[in-house]
Short mmCIF file of C-alpha atoms and ligand atoms in Angstrom, two decimals:
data_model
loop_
_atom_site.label_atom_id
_atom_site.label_comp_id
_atom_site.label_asym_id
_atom_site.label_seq_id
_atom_site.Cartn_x
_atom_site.Cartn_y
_atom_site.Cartn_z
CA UNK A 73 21.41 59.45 -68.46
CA UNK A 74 23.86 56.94 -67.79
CA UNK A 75 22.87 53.19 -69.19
CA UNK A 76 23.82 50.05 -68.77
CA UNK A 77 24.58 48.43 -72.48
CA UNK A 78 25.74 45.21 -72.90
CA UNK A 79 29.50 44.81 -75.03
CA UNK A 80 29.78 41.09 -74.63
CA UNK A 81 28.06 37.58 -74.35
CA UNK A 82 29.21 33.91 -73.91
CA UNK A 83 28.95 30.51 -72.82
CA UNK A 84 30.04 27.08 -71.88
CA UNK A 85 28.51 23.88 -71.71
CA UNK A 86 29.43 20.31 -70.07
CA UNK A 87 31.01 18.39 -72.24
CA UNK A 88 28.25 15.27 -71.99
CA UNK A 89 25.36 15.37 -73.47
CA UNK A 90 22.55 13.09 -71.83
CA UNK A 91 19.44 12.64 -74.27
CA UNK A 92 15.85 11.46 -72.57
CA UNK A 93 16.86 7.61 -74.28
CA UNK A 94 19.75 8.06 -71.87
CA UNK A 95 17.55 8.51 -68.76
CA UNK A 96 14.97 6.05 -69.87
CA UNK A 97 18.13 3.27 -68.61
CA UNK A 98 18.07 4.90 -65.05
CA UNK A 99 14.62 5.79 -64.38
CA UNK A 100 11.21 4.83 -65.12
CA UNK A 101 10.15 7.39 -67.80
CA UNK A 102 10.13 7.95 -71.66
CA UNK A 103 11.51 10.36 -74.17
CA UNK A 104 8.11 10.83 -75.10
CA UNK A 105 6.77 11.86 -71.74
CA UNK A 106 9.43 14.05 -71.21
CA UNK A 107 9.07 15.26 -74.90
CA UNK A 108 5.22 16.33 -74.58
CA UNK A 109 5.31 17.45 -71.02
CA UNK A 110 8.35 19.74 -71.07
CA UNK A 111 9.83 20.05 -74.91
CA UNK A 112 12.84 19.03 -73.54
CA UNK A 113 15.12 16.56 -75.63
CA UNK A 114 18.87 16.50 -73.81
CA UNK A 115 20.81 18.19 -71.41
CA UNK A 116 24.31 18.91 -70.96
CA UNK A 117 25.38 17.07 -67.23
CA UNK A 118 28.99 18.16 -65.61
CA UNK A 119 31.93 15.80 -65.32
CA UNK A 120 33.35 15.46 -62.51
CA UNK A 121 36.14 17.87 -63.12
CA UNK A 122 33.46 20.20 -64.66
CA UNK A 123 32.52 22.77 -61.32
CA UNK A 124 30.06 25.92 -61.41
CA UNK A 125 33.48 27.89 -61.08
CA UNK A 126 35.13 26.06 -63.92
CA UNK A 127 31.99 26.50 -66.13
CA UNK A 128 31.17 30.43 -65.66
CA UNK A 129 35.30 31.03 -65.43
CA UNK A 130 34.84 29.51 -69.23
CA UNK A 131 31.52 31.42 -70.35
CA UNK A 132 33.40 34.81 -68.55
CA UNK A 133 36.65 34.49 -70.46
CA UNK A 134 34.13 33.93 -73.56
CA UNK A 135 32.31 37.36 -72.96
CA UNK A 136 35.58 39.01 -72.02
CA UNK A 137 36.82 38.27 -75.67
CA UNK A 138 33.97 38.91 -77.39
CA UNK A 139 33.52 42.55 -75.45
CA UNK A 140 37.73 43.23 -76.39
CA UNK A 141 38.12 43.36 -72.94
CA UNK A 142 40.15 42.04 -70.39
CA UNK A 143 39.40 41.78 -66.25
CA UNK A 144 41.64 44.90 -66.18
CA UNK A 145 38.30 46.69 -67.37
CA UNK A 146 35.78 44.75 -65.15
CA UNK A 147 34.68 47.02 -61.51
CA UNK A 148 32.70 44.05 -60.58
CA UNK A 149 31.80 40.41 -61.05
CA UNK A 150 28.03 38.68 -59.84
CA UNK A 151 27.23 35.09 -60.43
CA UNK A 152 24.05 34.23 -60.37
CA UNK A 153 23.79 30.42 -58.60
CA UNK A 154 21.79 28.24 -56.84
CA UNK A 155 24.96 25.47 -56.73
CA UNK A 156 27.78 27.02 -55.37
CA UNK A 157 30.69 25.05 -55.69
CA UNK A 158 30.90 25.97 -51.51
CA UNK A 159 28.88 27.35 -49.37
CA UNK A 160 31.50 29.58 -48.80
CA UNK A 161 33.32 31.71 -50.11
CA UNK A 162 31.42 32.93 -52.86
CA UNK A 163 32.09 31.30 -56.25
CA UNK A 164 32.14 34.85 -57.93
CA UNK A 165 35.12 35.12 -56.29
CA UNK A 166 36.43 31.60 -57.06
CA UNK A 167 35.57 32.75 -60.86
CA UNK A 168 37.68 36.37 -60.14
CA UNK A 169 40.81 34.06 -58.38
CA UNK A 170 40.44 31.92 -62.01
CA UNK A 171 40.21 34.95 -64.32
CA UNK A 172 43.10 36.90 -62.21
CA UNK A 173 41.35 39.63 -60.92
CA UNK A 174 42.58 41.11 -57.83
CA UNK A 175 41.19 44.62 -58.11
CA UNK A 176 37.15 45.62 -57.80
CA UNK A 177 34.38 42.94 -55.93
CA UNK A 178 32.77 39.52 -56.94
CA UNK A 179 29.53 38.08 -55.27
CA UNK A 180 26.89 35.43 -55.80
CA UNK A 181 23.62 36.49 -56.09
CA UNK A 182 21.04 33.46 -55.04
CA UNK A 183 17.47 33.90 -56.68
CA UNK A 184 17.55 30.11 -58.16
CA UNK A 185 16.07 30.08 -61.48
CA UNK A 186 15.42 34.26 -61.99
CA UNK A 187 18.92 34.72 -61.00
CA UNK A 188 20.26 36.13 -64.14
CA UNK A 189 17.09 38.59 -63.90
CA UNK A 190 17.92 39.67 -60.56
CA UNK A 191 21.96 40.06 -61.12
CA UNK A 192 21.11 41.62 -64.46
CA UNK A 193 19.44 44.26 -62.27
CA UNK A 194 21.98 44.32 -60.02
CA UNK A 195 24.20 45.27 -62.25
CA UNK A 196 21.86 48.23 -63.86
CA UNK A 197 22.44 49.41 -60.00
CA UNK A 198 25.65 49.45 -59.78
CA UNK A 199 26.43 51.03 -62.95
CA UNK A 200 23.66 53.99 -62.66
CA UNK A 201 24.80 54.67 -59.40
CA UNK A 202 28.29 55.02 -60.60
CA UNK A 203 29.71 52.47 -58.42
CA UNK A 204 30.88 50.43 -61.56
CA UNK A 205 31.69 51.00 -65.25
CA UNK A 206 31.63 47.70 -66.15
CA UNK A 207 29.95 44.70 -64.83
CA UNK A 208 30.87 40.50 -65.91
CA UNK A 209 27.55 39.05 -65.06
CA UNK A 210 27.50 35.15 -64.85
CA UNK A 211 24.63 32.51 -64.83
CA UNK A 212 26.66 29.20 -63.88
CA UNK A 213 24.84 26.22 -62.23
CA UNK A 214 25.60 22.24 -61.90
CA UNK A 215 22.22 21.63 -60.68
CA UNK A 216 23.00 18.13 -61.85
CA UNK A 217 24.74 17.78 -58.55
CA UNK A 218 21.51 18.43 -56.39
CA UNK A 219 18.98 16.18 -58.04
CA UNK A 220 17.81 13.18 -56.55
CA UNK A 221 18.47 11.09 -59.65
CA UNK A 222 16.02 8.41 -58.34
CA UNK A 223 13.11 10.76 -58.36
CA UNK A 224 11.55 10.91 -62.06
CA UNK A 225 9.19 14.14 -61.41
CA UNK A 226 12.36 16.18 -61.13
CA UNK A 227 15.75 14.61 -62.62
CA UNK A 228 14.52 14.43 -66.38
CA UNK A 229 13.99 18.52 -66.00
CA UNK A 230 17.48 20.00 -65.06
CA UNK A 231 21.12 20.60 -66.48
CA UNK A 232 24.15 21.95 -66.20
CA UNK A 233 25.91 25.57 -68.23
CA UNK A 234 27.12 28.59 -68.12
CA UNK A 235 26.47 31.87 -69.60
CA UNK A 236 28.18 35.44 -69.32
CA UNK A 237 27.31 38.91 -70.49
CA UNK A 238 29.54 41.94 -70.10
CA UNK A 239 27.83 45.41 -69.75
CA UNK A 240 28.92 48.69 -69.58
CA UNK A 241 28.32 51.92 -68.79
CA UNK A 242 27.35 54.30 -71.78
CA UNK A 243 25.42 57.55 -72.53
CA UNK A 244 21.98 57.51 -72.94
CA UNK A 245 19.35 59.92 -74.03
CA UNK A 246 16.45 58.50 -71.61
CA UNK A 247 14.57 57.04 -74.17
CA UNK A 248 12.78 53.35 -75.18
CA UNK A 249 15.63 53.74 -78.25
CA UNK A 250 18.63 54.23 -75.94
CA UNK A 251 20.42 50.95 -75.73
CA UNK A 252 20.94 49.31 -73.26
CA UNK A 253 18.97 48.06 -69.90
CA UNK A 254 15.47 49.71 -70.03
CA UNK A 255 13.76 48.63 -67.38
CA UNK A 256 13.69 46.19 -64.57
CA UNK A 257 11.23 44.68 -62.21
CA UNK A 258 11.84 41.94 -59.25
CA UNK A 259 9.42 40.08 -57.68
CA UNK A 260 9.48 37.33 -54.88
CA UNK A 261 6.88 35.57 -52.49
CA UNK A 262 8.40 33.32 -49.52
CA UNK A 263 4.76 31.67 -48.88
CA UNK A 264 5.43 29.28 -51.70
CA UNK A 265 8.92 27.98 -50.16
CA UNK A 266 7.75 24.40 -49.92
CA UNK A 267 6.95 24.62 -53.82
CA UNK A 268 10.43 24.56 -54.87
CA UNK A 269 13.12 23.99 -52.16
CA UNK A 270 16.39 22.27 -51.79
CA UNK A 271 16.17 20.01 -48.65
CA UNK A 272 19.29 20.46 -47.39
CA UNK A 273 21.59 23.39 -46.30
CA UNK A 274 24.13 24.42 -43.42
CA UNK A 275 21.81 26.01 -40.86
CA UNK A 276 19.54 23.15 -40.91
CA UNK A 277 20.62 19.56 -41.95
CA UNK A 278 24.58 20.53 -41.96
CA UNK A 279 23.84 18.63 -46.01
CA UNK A 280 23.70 19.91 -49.37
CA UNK A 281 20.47 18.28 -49.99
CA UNK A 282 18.41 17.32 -52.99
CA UNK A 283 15.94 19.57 -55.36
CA UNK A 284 11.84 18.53 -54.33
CA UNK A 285 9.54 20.62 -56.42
CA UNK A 286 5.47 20.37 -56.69
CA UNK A 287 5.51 20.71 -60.41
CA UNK A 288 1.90 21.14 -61.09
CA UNK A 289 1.73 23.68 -57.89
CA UNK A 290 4.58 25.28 -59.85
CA UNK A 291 2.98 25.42 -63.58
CA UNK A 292 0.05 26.92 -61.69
CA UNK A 293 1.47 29.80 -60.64
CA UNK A 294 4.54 30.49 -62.90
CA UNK A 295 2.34 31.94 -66.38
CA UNK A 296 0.58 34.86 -63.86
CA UNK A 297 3.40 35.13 -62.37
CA UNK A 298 5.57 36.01 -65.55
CA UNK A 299 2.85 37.67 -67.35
CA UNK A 300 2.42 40.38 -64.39
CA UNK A 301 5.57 41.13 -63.97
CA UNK A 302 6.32 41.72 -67.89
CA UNK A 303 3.14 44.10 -68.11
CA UNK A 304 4.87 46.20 -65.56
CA UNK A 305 8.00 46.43 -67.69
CA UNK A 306 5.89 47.83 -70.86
CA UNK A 307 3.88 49.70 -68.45
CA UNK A 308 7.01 51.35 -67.10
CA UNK A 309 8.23 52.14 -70.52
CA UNK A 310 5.49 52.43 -73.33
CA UNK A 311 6.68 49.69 -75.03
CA UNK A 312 4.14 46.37 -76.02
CA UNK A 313 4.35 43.01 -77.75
CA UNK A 314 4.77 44.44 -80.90
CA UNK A 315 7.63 46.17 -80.16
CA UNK A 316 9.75 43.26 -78.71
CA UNK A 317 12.25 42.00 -81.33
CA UNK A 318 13.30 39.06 -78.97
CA UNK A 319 11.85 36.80 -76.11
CA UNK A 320 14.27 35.20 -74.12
CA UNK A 321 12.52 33.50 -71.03
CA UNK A 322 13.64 31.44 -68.44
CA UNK A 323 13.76 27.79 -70.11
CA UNK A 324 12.44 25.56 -67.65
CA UNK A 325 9.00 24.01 -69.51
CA UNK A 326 8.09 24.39 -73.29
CA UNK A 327 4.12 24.67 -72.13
CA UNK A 328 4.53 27.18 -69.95
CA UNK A 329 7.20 29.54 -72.30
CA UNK A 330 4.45 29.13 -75.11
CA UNK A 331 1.19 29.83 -72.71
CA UNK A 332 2.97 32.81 -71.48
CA UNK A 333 3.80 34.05 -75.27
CA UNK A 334 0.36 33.86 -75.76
CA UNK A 335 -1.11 35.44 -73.11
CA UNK A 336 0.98 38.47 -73.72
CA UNK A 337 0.38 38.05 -77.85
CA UNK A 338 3.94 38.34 -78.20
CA UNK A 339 4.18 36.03 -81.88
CA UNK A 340 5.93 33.02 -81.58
CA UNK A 341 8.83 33.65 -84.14
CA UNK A 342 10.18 36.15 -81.90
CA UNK A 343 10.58 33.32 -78.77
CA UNK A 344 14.08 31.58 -78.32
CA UNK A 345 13.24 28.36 -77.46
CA UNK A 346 16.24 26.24 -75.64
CA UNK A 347 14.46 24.02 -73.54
CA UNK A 348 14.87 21.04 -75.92
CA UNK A 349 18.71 21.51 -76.06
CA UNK A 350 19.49 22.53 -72.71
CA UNK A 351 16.86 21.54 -70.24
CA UNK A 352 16.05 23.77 -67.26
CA UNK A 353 19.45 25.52 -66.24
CA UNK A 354 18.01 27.47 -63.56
CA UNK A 355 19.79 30.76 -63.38
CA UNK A 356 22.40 29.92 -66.75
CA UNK A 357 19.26 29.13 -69.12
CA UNK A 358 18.85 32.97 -70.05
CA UNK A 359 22.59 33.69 -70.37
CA UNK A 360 23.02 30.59 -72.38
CA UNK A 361 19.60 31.31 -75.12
CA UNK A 362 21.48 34.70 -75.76
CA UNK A 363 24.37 33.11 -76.71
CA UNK A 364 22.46 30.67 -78.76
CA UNK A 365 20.06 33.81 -80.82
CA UNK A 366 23.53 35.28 -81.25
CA UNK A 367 25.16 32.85 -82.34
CA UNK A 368 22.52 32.00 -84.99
CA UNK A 369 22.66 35.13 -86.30
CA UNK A 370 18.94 35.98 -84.70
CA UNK A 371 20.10 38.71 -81.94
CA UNK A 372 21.81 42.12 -83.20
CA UNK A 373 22.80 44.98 -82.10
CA UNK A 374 19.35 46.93 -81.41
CA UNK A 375 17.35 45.23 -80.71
CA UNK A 376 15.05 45.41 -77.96
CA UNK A 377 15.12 42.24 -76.05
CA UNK A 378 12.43 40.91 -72.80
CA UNK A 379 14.05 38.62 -70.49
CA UNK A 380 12.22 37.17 -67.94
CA UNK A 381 12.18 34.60 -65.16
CA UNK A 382 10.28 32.57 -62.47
CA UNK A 383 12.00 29.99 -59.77
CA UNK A 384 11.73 28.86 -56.32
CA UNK A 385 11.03 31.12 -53.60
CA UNK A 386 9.20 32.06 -55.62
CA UNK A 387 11.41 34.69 -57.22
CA UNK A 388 10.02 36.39 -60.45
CA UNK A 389 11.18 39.37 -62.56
CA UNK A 390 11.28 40.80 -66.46
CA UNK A 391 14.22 43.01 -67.82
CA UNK A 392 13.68 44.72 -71.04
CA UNK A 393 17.12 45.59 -72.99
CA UNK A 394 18.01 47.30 -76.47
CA UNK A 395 20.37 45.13 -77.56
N1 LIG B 262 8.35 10.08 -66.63
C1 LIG B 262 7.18 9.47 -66.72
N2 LIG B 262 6.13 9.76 -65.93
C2 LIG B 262 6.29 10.73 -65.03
C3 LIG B 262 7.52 11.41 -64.88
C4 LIG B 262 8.55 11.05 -65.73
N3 LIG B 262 9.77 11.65 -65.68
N4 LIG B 262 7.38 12.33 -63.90
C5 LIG B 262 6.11 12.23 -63.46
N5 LIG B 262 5.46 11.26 -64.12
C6 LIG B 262 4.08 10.83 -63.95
C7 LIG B 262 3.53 11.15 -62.59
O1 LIG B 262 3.91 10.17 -61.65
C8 LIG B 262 2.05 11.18 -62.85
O2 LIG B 262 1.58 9.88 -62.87
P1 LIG B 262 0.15 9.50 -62.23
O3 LIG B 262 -0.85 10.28 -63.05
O4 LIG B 262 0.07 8.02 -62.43
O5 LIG B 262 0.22 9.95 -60.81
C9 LIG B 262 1.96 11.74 -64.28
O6 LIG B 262 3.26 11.55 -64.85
C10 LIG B 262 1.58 13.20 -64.32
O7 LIG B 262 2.39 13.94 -63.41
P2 LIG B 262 2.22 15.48 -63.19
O8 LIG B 262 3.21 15.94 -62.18
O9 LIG B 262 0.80 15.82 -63.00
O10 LIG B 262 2.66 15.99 -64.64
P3 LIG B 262 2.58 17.44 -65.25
O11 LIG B 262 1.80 17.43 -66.49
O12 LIG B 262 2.24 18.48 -64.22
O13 LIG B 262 4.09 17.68 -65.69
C11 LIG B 262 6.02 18.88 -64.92
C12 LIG B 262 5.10 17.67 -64.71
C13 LIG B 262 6.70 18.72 -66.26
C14 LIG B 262 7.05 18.89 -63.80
C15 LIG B 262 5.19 20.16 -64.91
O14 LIG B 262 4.33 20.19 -63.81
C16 LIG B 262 6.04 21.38 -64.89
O15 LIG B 262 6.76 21.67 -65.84
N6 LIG B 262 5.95 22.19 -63.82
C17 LIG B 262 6.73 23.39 -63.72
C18 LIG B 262 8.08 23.05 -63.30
C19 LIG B 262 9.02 24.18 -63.46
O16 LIG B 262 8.90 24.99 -64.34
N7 LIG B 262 9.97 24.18 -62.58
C20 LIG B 262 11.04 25.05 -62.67
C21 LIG B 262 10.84 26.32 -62.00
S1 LIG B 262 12.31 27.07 -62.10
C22 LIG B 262 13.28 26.86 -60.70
O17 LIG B 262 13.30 27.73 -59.88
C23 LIG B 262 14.13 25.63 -60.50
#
C-alpha cells in the first residue's frame, strides 16, 4: 500500500525574542505566573517585515533542502494558518509565488491550533489517493498580530514561527512498521465557538479582530479531548504507550501536555516539550518541536512518532507516524 513518509523537516523563527521580564513592562503580570501556569519562558514575536508568507516561505525552502528536493518535485503545497497574511488569496499560494512554483496547487487549511494535524492528514489524502507524490506541508502563524496586547489572560500565551515537513509517497507493506503516516483521526465541535474565537472577520465586522479565549473553559475540555482522540489512533492500529518513541503535542500549556502524558501513561522522557521556548504557536508549534527533537539529535529515522492537537472550534485530532 502506498504511504505517506516524510523526506524533510524545517523551520524558521522571528528574529526577536520576547522573554516574560519583557512583558512584565507592558502588562500587569509576572514571569513567575506565566512560568507556573503555562511553562512558558519566551516567545519569538514577528518584525514588521517578518509575514506568515515570509516565515513558512523560510521553514519550506528549509525542508526542501533537507528532503534534496526542489519545488520541481512538490504536486502540492497546504499551509496550515489561522493568520493569513490576507484574507485572500490564500497564503499557500503567496508561499508557492515565493518559492517559484507555477506547476501543481497550494491552499490554506484553517483548523487554528490542530492545523498541522488536519493538513498532515490532508496530505495522507492526497497522496493515497494518488492525486500527489509529494506534499510541502507548512505550519506558519504571526498570531502576534491578533492579540489584544492589553489583555493579560491571553497575550503572555502566543508567538510567532514556522515549520515545514516534506512527505512523500513510498511503498508500504500495510503494517504498524511501515514508515510513514499510520493513522489519522480529526475531530471538531462548533458548540464551543465562543471558547476560543477571533472577534473579528470579513463577513461580520469587515476587521481582523483580536484573539478572546475562556482559558479555564479551555483547560477543561482540551486533556479529554486529546486523550480520546489518541486512544482511537492506537485503537485503529494496535499500537500503545509503550510503543511510542516520540510525543510531539500541540504546545500551548505545560499542565495540560503533562496531564495528558499521564493519563495516557505515555513516560515523560519521550514528550518534546517547547512550550517554554516557543510559547503557543497555534498551528506552527508541532512543525517547529520536530525540528527542535531533530535537531537535538532525539528524532530518527524510525521511529514511531504521536502528534496531536486541540484549538478553537474546537478542532482536535492525533496522527501517528514512523518516522
Ligand atoms: N498574569 C498575571 N495574572 C493573570 C494573568 C497574567 N498574564 N492572566 C490571568 N491572570 C489572573 C486572573 O486575572 C485571575 O485572577 P483572579 O483570581 O484575581 O481573578 C488568576 O490569574 C487566575 O486566572 P485563571 O484564568 O483562572 O488562570 P488559570 O490557572 O486557568 O490559567 C491559562 C490561565 C494559562 C490561560 C489556562 O487556563 C490555560 O492554559 N488554558 C488553556 C489555554 C489553551 O491551551 N489555549 C490554547 C488552545 S489552542 C488554540 O486553538 C489557540
Amino acid at each position: 500500500m502506498i504511504r505517506s513518509v516524510v523526506v524533510g523537516s524545517g523551520a524558521s523563527k522571528p528574529r526577536n525574542v520576547v522573554k516574560n521580564s519583557d512583558l512584565e513592562k507592558s502588562v500587569d503580570t509576572s514571569d513567575e505566573w506565566i512560568v507556573q501556569r503555562t511553562g512558558i519562558h519566551q516567545r519569538y514575536i514577528a518584525a514588521e517585515d517578518e509575514t506568515t508568507a515570509s516565515l513558512g516561505e523560510a521553514a519550506a525552502r528549509v525542508a526542501l533542502d533537507d528532503a534534496g528536493l526542489t519545488v520541481d518535485d512538490i504536486d502540492l503545497i497546504i499551509l496550515a494558518t489561522s493568520t493569513p497574511n490576507n484574507t485572500f488569496p490564500a497564503t499557500a499560494v503567496d508561499i508557492q509565488h515565493r518559492l517559484g512554483m507555477k506547476h501543481g496547487a497550494a491552499f490554506d487549511m484553517q483548523a487554528v491550533c490542530s492545523g498541522f494535524v488536519f493538513a498532515v492528514t490532508t496530505a495522507d489524502s492526497f497522496i493515497k489517493s494518488g492525486q500527489a507524490k509529494r506534499v510541502l506541508v507548512i505550519g506558519s502563524e504571526t498570531f502576534s498580530r491578533i492579540l489584544d496586547w492589553e489583555d493579560r489572560t491571553t497575550c503572555v500565551l502566543f508567538g510567532d514561527g514556522a515549520g515545514a515537513i516534506v512527505v512523500e509517497a513510498q511503498e508500504g507493506v500495510g503494517l504498524s512498521n511501515d514508515r510513514g503516516i499510520l493513522t489519522s483521526h480529526l475531530r471538531s465541535d462548533g458548540s464551543h465557538r465562543e471558547k476560543l474565537f477571533v472577534d473579528g472577520g470579513p463577513s461580520t465586522t469587515q476587521t481582523v479582530g483580536h484573539l478572546r479565549m475562556q482559558g479555564r473553559e479551555v483547560f477543561k475540555h482540551a486533556v479529554a479531548m486529546i486523550t480520546d482522540v489518541i486512544e482511537a489512533a492506537f485503537d485503529a492500529t494496535g499500537l500503545t504507550a509503550d510503543d511510542i518513541d516520540w510525543f510531539i503535542p500541540h504546545q500551548a500549556n505545560r499542565r495540560i501536555i503533562d496531564a495528558s502524558a499521564k493519563k495516557l501513561n505515555i513516560d515523560k522522557k519521550k514528550v518534546v516539550m517547547t512550550v517554554d521556548q516557543h510559547g503557543n504557536t497555534s498551528a506552527a508549534s508541532i512543525p517547529l518541536a520536530i525540528d527542535v527533537a531533530i535537531s537535538d539529535g532525539r528524532l530518527k529515522k524510525g521511529d514511531l512518532v504521536l502528534l496531536e492537537a486541540m484549538g478553537g472550534g474546537f478542532t482536535w485530532g492525533a496522527v501517528l507516524v514512523r518516522w
